[in-house]
PDB file of N, CA and C in Angstrom:
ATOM      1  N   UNK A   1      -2.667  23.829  16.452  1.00 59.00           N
ATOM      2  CA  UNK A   1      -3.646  23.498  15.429  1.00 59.00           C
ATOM      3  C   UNK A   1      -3.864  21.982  15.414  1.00 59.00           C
ATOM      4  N   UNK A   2      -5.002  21.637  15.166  1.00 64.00           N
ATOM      5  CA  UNK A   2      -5.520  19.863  15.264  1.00 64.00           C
ATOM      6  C   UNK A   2      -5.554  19.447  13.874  1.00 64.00           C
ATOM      7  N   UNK A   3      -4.952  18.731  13.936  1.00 63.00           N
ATOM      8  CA  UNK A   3      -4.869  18.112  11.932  1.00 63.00           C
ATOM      9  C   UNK A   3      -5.884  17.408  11.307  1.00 63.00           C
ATOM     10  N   UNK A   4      -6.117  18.271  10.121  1.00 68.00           N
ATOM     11  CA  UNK A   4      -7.107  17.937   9.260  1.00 68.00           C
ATOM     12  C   UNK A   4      -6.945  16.106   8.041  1.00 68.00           C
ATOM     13  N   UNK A   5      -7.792  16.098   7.565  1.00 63.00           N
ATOM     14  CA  UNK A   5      -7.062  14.806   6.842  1.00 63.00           C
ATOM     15  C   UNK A   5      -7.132  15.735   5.656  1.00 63.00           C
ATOM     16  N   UNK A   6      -6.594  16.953   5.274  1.00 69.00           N
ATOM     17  CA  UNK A   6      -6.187  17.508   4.751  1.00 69.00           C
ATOM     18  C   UNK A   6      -4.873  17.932   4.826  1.00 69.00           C
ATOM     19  N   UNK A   7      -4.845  18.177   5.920  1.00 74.00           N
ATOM     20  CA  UNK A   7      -2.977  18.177   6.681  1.00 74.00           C
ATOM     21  C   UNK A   7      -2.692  16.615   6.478  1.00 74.00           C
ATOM     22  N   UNK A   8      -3.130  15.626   6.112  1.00 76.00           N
ATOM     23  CA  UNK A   8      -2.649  14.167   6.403  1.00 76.00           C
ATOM     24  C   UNK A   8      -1.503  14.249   4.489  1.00 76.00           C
ATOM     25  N   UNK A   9      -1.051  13.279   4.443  1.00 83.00           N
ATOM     26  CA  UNK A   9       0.439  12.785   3.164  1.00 83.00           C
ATOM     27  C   UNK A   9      -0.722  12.038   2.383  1.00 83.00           C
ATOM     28  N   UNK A  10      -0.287  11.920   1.166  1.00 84.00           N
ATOM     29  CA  UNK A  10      -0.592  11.142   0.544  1.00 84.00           C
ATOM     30  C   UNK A  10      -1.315   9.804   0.775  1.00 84.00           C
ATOM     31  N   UNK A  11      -0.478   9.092   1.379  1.00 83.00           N
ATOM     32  CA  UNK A  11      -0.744   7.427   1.711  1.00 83.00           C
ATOM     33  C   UNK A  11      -2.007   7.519   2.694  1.00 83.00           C
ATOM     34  N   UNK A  12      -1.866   7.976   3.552  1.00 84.00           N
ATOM     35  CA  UNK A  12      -3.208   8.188   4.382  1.00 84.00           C
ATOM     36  C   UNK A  12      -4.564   8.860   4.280  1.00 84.00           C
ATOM     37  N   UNK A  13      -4.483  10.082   2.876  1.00 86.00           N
ATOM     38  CA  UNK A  13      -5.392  10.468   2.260  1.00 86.00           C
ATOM     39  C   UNK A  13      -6.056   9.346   0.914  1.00 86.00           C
ATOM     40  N   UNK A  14      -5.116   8.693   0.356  1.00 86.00           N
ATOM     41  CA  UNK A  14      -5.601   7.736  -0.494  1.00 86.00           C
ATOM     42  C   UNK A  14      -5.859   6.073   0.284  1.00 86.00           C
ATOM     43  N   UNK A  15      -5.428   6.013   1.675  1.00 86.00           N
ATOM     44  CA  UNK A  15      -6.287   5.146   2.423  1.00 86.00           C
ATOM     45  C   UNK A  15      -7.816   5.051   3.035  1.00 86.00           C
ATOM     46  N   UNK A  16      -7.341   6.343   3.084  1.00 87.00           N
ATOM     47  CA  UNK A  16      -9.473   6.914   3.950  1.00 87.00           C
ATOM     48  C   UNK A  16      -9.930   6.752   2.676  1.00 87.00           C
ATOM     49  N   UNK A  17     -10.050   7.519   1.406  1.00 89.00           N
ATOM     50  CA  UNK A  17     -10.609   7.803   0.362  1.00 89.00           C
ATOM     51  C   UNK A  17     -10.748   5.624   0.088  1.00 89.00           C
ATOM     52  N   UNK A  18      -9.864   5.435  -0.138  1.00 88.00           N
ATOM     53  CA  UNK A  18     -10.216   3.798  -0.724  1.00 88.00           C
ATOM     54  C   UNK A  18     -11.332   3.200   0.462  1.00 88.00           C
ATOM     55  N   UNK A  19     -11.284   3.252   1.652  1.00 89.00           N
ATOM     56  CA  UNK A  19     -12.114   2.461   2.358  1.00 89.00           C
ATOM     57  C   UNK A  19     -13.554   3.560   2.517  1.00 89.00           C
ATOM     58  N   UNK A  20     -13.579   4.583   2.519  1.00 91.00           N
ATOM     59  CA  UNK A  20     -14.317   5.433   2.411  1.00 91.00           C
ATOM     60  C   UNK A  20     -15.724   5.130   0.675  1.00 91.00           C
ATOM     61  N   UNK A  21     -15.208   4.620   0.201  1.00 90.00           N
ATOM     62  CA  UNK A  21     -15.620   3.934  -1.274  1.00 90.00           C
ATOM     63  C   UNK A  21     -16.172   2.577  -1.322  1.00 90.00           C
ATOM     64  N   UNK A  22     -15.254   1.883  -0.218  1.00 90.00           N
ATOM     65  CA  UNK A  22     -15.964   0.772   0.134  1.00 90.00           C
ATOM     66  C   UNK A  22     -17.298   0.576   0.966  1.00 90.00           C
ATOM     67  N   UNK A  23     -17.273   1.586   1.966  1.00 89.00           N
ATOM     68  CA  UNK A  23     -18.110   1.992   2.644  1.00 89.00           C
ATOM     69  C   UNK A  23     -19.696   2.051   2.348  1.00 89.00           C
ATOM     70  N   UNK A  24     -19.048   3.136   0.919  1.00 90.00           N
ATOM     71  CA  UNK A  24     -20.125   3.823   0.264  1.00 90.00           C
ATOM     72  C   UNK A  24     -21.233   2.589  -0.680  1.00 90.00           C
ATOM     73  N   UNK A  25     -20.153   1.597  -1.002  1.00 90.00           N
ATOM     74  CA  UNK A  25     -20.518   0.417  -2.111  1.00 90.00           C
ATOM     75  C   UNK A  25     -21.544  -0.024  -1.502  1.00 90.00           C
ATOM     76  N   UNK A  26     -21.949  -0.923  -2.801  1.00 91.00           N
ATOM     77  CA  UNK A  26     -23.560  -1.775  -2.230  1.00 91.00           C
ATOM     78  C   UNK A  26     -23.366  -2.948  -1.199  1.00 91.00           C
ATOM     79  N   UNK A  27     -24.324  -3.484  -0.573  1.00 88.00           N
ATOM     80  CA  UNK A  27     -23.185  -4.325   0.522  1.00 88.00           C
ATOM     81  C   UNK A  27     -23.488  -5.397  -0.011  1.00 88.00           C
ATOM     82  N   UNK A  28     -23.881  -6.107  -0.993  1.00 92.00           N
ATOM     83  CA  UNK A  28     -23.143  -7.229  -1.824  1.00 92.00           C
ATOM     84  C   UNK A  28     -22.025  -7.210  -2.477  1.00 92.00           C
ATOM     85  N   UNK A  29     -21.367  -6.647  -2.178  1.00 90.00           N
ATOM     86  CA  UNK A  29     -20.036  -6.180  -3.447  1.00 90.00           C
ATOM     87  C   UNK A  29     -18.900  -6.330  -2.113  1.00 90.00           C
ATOM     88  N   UNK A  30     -18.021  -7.429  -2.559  1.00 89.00           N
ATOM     89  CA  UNK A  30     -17.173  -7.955  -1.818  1.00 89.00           C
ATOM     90  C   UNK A  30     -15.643  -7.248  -2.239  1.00 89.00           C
ATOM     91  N   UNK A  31     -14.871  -6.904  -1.178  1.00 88.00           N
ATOM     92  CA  UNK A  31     -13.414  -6.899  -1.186  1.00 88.00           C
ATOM     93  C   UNK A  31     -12.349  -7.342  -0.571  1.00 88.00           C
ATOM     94  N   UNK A  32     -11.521  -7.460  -1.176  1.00 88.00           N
ATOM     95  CA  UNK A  32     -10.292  -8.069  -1.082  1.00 88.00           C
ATOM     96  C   UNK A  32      -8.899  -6.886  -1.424  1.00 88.00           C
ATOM     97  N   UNK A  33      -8.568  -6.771   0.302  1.00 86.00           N
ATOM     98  CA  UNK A  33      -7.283  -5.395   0.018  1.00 86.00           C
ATOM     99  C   UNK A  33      -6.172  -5.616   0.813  1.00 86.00           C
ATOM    100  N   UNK A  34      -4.689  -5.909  -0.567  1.00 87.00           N
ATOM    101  CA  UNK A  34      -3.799  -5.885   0.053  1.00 87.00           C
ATOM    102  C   UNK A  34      -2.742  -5.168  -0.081  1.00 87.00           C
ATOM    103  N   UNK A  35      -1.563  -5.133   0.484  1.00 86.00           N
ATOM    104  CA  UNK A  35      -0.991  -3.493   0.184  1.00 86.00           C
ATOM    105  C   UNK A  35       0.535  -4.085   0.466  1.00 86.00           C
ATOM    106  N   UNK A  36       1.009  -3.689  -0.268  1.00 88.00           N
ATOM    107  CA  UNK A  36       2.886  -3.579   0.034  1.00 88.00           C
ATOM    108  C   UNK A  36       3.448  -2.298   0.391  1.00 88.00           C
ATOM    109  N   UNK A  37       4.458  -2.044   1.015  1.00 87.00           N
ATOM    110  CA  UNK A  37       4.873  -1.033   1.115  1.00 87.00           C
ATOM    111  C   UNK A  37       6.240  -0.586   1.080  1.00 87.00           C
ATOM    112  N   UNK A  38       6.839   0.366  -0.049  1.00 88.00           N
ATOM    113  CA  UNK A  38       8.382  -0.250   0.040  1.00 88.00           C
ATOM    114  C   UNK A  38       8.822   0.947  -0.306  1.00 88.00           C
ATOM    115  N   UNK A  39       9.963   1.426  -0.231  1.00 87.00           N
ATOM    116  CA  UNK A  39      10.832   2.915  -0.238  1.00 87.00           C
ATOM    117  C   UNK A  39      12.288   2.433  -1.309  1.00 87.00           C
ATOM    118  N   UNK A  40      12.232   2.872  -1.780  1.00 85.00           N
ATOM    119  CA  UNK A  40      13.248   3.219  -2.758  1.00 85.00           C
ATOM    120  C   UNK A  40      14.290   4.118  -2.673  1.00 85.00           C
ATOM    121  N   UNK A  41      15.329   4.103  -1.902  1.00 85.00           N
ATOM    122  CA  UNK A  41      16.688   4.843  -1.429  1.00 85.00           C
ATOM    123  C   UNK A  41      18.088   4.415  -2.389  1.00 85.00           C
ATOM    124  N   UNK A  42      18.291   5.415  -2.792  1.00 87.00           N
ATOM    125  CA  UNK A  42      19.850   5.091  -3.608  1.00 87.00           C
ATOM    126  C   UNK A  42      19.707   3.923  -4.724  1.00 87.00           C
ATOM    127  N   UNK A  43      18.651   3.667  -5.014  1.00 81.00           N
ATOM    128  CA  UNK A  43      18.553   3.003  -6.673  1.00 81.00           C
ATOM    129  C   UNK A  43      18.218   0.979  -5.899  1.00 81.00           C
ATOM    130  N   UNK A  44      18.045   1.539  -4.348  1.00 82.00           N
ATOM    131  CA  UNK A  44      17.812   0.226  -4.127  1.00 82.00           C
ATOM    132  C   UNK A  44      16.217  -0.230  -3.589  1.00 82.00           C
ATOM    133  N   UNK A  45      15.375  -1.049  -3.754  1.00 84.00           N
ATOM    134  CA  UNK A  45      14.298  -1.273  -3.188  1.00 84.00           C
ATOM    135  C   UNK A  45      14.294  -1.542  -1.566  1.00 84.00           C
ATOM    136  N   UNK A  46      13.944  -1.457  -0.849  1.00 87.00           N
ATOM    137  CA  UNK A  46      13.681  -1.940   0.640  1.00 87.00           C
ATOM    138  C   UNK A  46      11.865  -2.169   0.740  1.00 87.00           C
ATOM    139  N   UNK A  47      11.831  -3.194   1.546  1.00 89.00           N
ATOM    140  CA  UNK A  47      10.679  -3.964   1.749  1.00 89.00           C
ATOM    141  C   UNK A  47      10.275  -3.298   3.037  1.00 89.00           C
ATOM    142  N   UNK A  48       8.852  -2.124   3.696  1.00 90.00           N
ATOM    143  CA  UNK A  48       9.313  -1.707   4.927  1.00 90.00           C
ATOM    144  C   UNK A  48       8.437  -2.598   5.625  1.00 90.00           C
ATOM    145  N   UNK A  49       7.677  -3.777   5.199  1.00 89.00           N
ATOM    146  CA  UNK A  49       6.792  -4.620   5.732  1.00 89.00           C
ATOM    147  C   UNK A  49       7.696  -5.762   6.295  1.00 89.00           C
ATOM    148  N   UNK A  50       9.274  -6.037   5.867  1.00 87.00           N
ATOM    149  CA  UNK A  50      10.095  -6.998   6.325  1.00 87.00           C
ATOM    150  C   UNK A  50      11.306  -6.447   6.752  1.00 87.00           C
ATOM    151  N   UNK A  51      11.428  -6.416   7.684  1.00 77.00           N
ATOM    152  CA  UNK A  51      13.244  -6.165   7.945  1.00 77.00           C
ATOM    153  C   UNK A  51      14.028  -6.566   7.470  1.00 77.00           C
ATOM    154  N   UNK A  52      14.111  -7.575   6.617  1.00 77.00           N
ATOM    155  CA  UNK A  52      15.376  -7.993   6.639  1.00 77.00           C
ATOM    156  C   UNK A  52      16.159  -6.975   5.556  1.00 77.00           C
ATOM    157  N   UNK A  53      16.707  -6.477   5.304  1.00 69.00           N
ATOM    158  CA  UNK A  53      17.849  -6.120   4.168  1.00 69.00           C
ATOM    159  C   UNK A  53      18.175  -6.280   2.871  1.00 69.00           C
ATOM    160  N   UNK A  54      18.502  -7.872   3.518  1.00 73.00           N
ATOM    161  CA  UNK A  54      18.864  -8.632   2.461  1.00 73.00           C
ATOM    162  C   UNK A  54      18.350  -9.259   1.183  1.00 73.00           C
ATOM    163  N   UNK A  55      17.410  -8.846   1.578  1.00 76.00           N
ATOM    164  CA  UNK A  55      15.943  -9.637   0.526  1.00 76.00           C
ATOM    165  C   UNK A  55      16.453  -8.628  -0.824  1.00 76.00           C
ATOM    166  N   UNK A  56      15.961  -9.375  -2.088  1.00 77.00           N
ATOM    167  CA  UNK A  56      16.037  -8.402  -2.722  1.00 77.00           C
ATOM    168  C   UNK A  56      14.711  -8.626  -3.879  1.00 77.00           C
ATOM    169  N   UNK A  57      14.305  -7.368  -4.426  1.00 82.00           N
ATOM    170  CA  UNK A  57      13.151  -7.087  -4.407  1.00 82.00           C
ATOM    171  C   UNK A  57      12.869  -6.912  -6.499  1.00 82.00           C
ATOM    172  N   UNK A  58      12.587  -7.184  -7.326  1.00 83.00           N
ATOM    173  CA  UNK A  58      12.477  -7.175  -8.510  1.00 83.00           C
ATOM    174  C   UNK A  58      10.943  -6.008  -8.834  1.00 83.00           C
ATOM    175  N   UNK A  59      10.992  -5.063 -10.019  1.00 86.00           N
ATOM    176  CA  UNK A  59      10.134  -4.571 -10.093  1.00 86.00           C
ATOM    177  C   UNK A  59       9.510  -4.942 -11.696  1.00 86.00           C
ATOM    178  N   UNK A  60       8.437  -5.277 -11.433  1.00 87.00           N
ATOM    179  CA  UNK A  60       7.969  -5.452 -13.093  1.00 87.00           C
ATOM    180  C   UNK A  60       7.089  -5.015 -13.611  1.00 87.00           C
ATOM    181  N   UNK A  61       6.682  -4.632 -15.011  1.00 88.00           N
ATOM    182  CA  UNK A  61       5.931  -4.258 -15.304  1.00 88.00           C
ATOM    183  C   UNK A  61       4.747  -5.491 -15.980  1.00 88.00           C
ATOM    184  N   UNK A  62       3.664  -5.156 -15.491  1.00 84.00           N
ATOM    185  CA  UNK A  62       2.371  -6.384 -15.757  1.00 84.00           C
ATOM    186  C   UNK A  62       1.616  -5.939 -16.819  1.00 84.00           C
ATOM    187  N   UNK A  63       0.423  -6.224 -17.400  1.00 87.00           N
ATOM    188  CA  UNK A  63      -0.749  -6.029 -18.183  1.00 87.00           C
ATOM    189  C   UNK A  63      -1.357  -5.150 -17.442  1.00 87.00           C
ATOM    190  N   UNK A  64      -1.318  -5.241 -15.692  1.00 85.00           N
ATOM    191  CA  UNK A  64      -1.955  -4.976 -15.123  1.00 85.00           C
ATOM    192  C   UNK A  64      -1.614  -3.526 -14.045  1.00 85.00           C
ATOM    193  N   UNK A  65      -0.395  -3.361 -14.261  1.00 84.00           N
ATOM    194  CA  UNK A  65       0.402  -2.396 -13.701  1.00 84.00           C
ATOM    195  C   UNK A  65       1.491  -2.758 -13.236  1.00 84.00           C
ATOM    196  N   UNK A  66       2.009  -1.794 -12.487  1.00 84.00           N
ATOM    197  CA  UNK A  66       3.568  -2.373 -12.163  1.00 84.00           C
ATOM    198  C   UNK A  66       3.327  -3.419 -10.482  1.00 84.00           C
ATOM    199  N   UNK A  67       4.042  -4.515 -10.687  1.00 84.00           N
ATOM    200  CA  UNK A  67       4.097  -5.390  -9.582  1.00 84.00           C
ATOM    201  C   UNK A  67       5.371  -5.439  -8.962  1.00 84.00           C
ATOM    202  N   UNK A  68       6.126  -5.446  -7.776  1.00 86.00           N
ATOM    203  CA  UNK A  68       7.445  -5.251  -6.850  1.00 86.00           C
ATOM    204  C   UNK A  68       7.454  -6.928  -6.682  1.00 86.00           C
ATOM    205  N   UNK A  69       8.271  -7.909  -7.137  1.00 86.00           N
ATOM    206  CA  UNK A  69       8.168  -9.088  -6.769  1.00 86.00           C
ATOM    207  C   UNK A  69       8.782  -9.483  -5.639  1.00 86.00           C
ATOM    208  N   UNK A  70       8.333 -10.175  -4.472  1.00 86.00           N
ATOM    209  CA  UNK A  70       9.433 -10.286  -3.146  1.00 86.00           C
ATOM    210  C   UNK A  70       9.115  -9.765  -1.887  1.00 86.00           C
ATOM    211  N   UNK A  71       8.374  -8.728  -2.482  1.00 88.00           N
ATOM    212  CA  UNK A  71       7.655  -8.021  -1.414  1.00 88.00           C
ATOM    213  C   UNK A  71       6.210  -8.597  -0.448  1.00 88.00           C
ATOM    214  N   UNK A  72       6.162  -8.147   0.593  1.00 89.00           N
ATOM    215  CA  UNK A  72       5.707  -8.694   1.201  1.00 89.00           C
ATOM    216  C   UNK A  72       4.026  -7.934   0.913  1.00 89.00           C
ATOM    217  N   UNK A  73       2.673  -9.123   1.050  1.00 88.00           N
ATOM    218  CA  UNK A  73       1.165  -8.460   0.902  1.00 88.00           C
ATOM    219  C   UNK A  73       0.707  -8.628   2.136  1.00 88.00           C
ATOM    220  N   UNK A  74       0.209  -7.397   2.462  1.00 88.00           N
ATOM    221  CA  UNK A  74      -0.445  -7.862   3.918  1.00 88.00           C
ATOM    222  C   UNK A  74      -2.138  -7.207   3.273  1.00 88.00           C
ATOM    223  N   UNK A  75      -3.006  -8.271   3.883  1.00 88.00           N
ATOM    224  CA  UNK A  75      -4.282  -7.968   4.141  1.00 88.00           C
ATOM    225  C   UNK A  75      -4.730  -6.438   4.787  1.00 88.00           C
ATOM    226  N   UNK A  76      -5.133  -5.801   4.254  1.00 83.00           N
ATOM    227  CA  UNK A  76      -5.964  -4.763   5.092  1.00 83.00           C
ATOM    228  C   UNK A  76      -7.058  -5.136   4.979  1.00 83.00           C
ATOM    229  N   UNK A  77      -7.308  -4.588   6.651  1.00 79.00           N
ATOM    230  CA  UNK A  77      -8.887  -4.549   6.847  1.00 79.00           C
ATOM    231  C   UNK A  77      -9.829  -3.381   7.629  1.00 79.00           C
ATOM    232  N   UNK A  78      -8.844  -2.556   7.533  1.00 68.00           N
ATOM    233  CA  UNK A  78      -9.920  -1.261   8.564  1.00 68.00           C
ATOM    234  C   UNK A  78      -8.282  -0.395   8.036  1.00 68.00           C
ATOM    235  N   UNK A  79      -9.184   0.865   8.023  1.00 65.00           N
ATOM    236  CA  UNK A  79      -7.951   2.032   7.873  1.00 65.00           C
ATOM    237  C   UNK A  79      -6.719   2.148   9.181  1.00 65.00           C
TER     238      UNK A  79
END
């Protein structure tokens, strides 16, 4: 069987869908998209955008939602 982006997880269904929106937008309407990505094992944060380990990673809550401090932002620009 050939996989649907229906067969696709979460993260990759709410990636198409976000740039898929951008797509759709008026093309004066500018964006700016950046993304962290981090896994949470045994009550500890890990950064999977940095190797190192050792880093350690603070989670907070904003006005604006929750922010992971430490973590690394990378630019996206194409799915």
């Amino acid at each position: 069987k050939t996989p649907t982006e229906q067969d696709a997880g979460f993260s990759p269904r709410l990636v198409a869908d976000l740039f898929r929106g951008m797509r759709d937008s008026p093309s004066d309407v500018e964006f700016r998209i950046t993304c962290s990505y981090v896994c949470i094992y045994l009550e500890k944060i890990f950064d999977l955008l940095d190797p190192r380990f050792d880093k350690s990673l603070v989670i907070r809550d904003t006005t604006t939602g929750i922010a992971i401090e430490g973590a690394v932002e990378a630019f996206c620009f194409d799915e």
